[in-house]
Coordinates of C-alpha atoms and ligand atoms in Angstrom, one line a residue:
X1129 CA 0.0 0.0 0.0
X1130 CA 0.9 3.3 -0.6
X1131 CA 0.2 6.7 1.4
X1132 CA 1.0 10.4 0.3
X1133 CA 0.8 12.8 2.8
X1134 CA 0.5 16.5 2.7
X1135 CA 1.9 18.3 5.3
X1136 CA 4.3 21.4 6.7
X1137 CA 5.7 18.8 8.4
X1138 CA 7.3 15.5 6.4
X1139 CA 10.0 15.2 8.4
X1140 CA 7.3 15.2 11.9
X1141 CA 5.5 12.4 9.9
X1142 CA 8.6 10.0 8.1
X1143 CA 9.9 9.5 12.0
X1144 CA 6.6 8.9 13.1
X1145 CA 6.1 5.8 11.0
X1146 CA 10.0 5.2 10.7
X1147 CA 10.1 3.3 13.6
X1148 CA 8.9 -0.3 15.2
X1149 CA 6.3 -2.4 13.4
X1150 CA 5.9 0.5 10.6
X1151 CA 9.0 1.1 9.9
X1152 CA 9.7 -2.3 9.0
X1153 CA 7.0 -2.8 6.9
X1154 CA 8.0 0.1 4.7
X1155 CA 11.6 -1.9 5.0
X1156 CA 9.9 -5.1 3.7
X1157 CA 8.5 -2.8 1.0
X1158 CA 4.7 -3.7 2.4
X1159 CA 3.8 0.6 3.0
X1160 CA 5.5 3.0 0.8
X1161 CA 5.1 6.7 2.2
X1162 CA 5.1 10.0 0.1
X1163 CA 5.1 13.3 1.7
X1164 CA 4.6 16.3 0.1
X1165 CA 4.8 20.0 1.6
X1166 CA 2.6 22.5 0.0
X1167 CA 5.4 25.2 0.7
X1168 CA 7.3 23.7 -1.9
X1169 CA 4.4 24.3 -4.1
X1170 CA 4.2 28.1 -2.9
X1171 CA 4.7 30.4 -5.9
X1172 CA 5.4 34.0 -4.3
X1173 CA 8.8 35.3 -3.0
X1174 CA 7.9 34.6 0.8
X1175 CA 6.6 31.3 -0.2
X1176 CA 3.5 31.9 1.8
X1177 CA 1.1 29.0 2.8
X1178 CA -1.6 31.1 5.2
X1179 CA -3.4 34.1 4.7
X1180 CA -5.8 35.8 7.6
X1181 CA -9.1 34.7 7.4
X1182 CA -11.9 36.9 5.5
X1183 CA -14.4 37.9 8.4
X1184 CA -11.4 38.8 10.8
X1185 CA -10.9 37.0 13.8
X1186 CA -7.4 35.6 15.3
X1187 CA -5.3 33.1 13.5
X1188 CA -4.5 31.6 9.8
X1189 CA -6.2 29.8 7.4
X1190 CA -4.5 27.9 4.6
X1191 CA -4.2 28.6 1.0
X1192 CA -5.8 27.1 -1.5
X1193 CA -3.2 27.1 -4.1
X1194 CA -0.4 25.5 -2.5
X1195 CA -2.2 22.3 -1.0
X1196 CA -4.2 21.9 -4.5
X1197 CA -0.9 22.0 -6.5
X1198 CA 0.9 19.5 -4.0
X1199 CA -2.5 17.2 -3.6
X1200 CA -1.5 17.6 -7.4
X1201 CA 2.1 16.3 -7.0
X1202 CA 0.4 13.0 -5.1
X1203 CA -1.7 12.4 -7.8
X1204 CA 0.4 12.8 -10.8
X1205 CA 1.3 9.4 -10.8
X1206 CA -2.0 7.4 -10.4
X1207 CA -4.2 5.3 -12.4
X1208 CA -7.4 6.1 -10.7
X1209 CA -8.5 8.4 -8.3
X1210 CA -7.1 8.0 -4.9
X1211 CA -9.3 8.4 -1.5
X1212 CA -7.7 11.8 0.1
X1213 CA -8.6 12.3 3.6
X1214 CA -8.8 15.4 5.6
X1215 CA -7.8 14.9 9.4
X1216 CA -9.6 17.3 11.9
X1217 CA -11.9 17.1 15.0
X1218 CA -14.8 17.6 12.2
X1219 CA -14.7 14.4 10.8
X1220 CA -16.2 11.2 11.2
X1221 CA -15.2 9.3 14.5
X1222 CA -11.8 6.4 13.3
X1223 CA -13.0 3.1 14.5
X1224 CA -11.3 0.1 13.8
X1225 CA -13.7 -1.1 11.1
X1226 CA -12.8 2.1 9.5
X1227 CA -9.0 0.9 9.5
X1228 CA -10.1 -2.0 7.9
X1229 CA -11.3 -0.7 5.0
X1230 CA -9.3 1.8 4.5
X1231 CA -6.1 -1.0 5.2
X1232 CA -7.7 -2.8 1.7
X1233 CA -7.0 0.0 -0.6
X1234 CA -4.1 0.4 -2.8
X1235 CA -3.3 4.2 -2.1
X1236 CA -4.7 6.7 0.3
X1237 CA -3.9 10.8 0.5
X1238 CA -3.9 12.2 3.9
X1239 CA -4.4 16.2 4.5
X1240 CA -2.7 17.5 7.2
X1241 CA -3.8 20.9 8.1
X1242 CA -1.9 23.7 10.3
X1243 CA -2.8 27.1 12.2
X1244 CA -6.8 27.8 12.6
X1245 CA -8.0 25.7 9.6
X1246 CA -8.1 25.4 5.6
X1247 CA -10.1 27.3 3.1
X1248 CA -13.1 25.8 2.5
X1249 CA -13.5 25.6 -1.1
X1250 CA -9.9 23.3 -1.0
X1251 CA -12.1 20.8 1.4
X1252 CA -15.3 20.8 -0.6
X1253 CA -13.4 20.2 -4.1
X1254 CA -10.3 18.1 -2.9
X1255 CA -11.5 16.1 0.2
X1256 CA -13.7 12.7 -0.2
X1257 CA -13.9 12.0 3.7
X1258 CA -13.3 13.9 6.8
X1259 CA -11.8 11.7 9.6
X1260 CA -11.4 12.2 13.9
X1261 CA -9.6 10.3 15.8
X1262 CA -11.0 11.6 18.9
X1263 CA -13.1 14.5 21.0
X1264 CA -9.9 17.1 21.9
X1265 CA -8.4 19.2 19.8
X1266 CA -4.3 19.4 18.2
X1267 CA -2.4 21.7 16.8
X1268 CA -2.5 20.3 13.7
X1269 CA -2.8 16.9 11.5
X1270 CA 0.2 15.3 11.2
X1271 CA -0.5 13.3 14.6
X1272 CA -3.8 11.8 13.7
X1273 CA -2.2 11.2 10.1
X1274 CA 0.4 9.1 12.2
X1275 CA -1.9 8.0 14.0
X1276 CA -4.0 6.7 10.9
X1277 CA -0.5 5.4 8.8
X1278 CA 0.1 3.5 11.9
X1279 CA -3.1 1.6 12.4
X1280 CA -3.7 0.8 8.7
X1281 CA 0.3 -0.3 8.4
X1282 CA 0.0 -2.7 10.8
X1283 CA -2.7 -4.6 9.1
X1284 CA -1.1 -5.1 6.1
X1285 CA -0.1 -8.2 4.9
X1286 CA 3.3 -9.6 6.9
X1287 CA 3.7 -6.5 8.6
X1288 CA 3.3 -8.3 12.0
X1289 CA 5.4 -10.8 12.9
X1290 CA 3.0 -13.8 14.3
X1291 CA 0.3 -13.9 11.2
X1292 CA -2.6 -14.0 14.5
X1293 CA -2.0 -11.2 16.3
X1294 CA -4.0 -8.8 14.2
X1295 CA -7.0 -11.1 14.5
X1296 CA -7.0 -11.4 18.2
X1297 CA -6.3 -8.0 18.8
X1298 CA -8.7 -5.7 20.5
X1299 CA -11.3 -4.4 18.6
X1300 CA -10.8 -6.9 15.7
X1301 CA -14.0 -8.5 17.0
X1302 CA -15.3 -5.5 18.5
X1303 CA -14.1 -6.5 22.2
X1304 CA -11.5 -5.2 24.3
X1305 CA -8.3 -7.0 24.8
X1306 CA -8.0 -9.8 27.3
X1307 CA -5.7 -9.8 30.7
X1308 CA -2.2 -10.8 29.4
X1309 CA 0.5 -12.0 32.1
X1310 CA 4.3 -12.7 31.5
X1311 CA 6.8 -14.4 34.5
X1312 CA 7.5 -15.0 37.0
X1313 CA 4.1 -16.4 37.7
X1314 CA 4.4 -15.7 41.5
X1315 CA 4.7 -12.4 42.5
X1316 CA 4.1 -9.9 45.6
X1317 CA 1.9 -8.0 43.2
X1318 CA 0.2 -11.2 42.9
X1319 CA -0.3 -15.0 40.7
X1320 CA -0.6 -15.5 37.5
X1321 CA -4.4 -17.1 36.9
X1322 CA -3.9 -20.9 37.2
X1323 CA -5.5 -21.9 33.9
X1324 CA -3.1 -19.7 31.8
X1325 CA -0.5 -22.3 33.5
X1326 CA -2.6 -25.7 32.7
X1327 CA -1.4 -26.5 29.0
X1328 CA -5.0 -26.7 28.2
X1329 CA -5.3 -24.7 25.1
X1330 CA -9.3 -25.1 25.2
X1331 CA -9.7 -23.6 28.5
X1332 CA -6.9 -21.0 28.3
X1333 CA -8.7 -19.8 24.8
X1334 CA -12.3 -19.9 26.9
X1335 CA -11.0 -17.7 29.8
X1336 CA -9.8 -15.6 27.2
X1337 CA -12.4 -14.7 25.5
X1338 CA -14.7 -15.0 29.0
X1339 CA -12.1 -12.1 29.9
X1340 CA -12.8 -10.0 27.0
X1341 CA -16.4 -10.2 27.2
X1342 CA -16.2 -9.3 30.7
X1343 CA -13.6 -6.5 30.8
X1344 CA -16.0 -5.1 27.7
X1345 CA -19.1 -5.4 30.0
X1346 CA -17.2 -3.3 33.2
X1347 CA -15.1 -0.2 30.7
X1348 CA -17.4 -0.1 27.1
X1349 CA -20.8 -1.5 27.6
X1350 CA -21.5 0.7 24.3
X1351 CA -19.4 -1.6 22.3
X1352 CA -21.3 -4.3 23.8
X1353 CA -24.4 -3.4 22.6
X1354 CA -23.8 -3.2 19.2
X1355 CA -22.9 -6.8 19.0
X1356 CA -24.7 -9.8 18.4
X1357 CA -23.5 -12.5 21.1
X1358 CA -23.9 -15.9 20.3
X1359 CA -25.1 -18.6 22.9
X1360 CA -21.5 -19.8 24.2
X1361 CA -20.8 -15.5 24.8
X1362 CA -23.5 -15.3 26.4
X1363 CA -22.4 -18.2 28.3
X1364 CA -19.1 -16.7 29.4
X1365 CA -20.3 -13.4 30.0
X1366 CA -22.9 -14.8 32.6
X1367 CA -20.4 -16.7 34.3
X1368 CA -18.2 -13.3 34.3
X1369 CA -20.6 -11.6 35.8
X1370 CA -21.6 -13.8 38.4
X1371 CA -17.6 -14.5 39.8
X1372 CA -17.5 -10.2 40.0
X1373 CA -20.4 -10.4 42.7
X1374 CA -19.2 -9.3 45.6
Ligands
4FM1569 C1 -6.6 20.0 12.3 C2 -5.6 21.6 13.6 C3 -6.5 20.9 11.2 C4 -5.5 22.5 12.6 C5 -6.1 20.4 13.5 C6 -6.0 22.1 11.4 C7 -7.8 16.2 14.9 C8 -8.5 15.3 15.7 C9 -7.2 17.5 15.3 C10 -6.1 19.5 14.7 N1 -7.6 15.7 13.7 N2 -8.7 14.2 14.9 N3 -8.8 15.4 17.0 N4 -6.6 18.2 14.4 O1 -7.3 17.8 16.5 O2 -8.2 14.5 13.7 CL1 -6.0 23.2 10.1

């Protein structure tokens, strides 16, 4: 897969993803990241990117020109139209599923803006989706765009190193994660659980996914609700909640 990213701010956004899981799968040639600054693409002497916004008020808005000729610059060199994406707490709210899809595509552009916004016309005529990751507000895009390249690298094909761990991650079956322990498996802080220690691969995978249900249940009983469980959940949620009774 391949991302082009437009931002003040390459450098911010190449160590961001140079590193760790995504950094080697842009090693192994599996994510291929572009970034283009719209400063280079500036055409007066000062080499201007922001202008005050019309109406007054404090701050900068964004050219048009500049990102539009280095949105431009990304696009020269594709077939078809590529998916851009605009990062801002206006968007749509990132869930995993979101990742998903967005994980299947060939190419994606990514819009970082800077200072108090981006001219509006640029969004309506540029932009085909407007993406959150959150309720609070940054200084600018290139973290959620990091954000974003990090969660859709990952899930590409051989990034990670044990071929499972994507599925059983959190959220890949709209659950949280279960408890996960390491040694020594007594401790002052306390035991390990007794069945992660049985060799019984049916029971460890059971308490597992009991664990997940549960811990779902106590922190986001939203994310519950938009499931379907199936009889055995059900099952393992039950039991769950009847060993927390007090
Ligand atoms: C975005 C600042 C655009 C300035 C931002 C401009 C954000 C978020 C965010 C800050 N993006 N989810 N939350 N962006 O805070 O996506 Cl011009």
């Amino acid at each position: 897969m391949r991302i082009d990213v437009i931002t003040l701010f390459p450098d911010f956004v190449a160590q961001c993803a140079g590193i760790g899981v995504i950094g080697r799968a842009q090693e192994r040639g599996l994510l291929a990241l572009h970034a283009w600054n719209p400063r280079d693409y500036a055409t007066d002497a000062y080499r201007r990117v922001d202008e005050r916004p019309f109406g007054g008020g404090p701050g900068m808005v964004m050219l048009i020109d500049p990102l539009r000729a280095a949105l431009n610059a990304a696009r020269a060199a594709a077939a078809e139209p590529v998916k851009t994406i605009y990062l801002s707490p206006q968007g749509t709210r990132l869930d995993q599923a979101k990742v998903a899809e967005l994980a299947q595509r060939e190419r994606i552009i990514l819009l970082c803006g800077r200072y108090e916004g981006v001219d509006e016309r640029l969004l309506r005529h540029e932009v085909d989706e407007e993406l959150s990751i959150g309720d609070y507000v940054l200084s600018g895009g290139e973290l959620p765009a990091a954000v974003l390249i990090d969660a859709i690298g990952r899930l590409q094909d051989g990034a990670l190193n044990d071929a499972d761990s994507a599925r059983q991650d959190s959220f890949s079956d709209g659950l949280l994660d279960c408890p996960h322990y390491t040694r020594p498996e007594r401790h002052g802080l306390g035991d390990v659980p007794q069945v992660l220690m049985s060799g019984d691969h049916a029971a460890i995978a059971k308490w597992r996914r009991k664990q997940a249900l549960g811990r779902t249940w106590q922190r986001r009983p939203d994310l519950l609700t938009k499931l379907k469980l199936n009889r055995e959940d059900e099952k393992l949620l039950f039991e769950f909640q009847e060993d927390t009774k007090y």
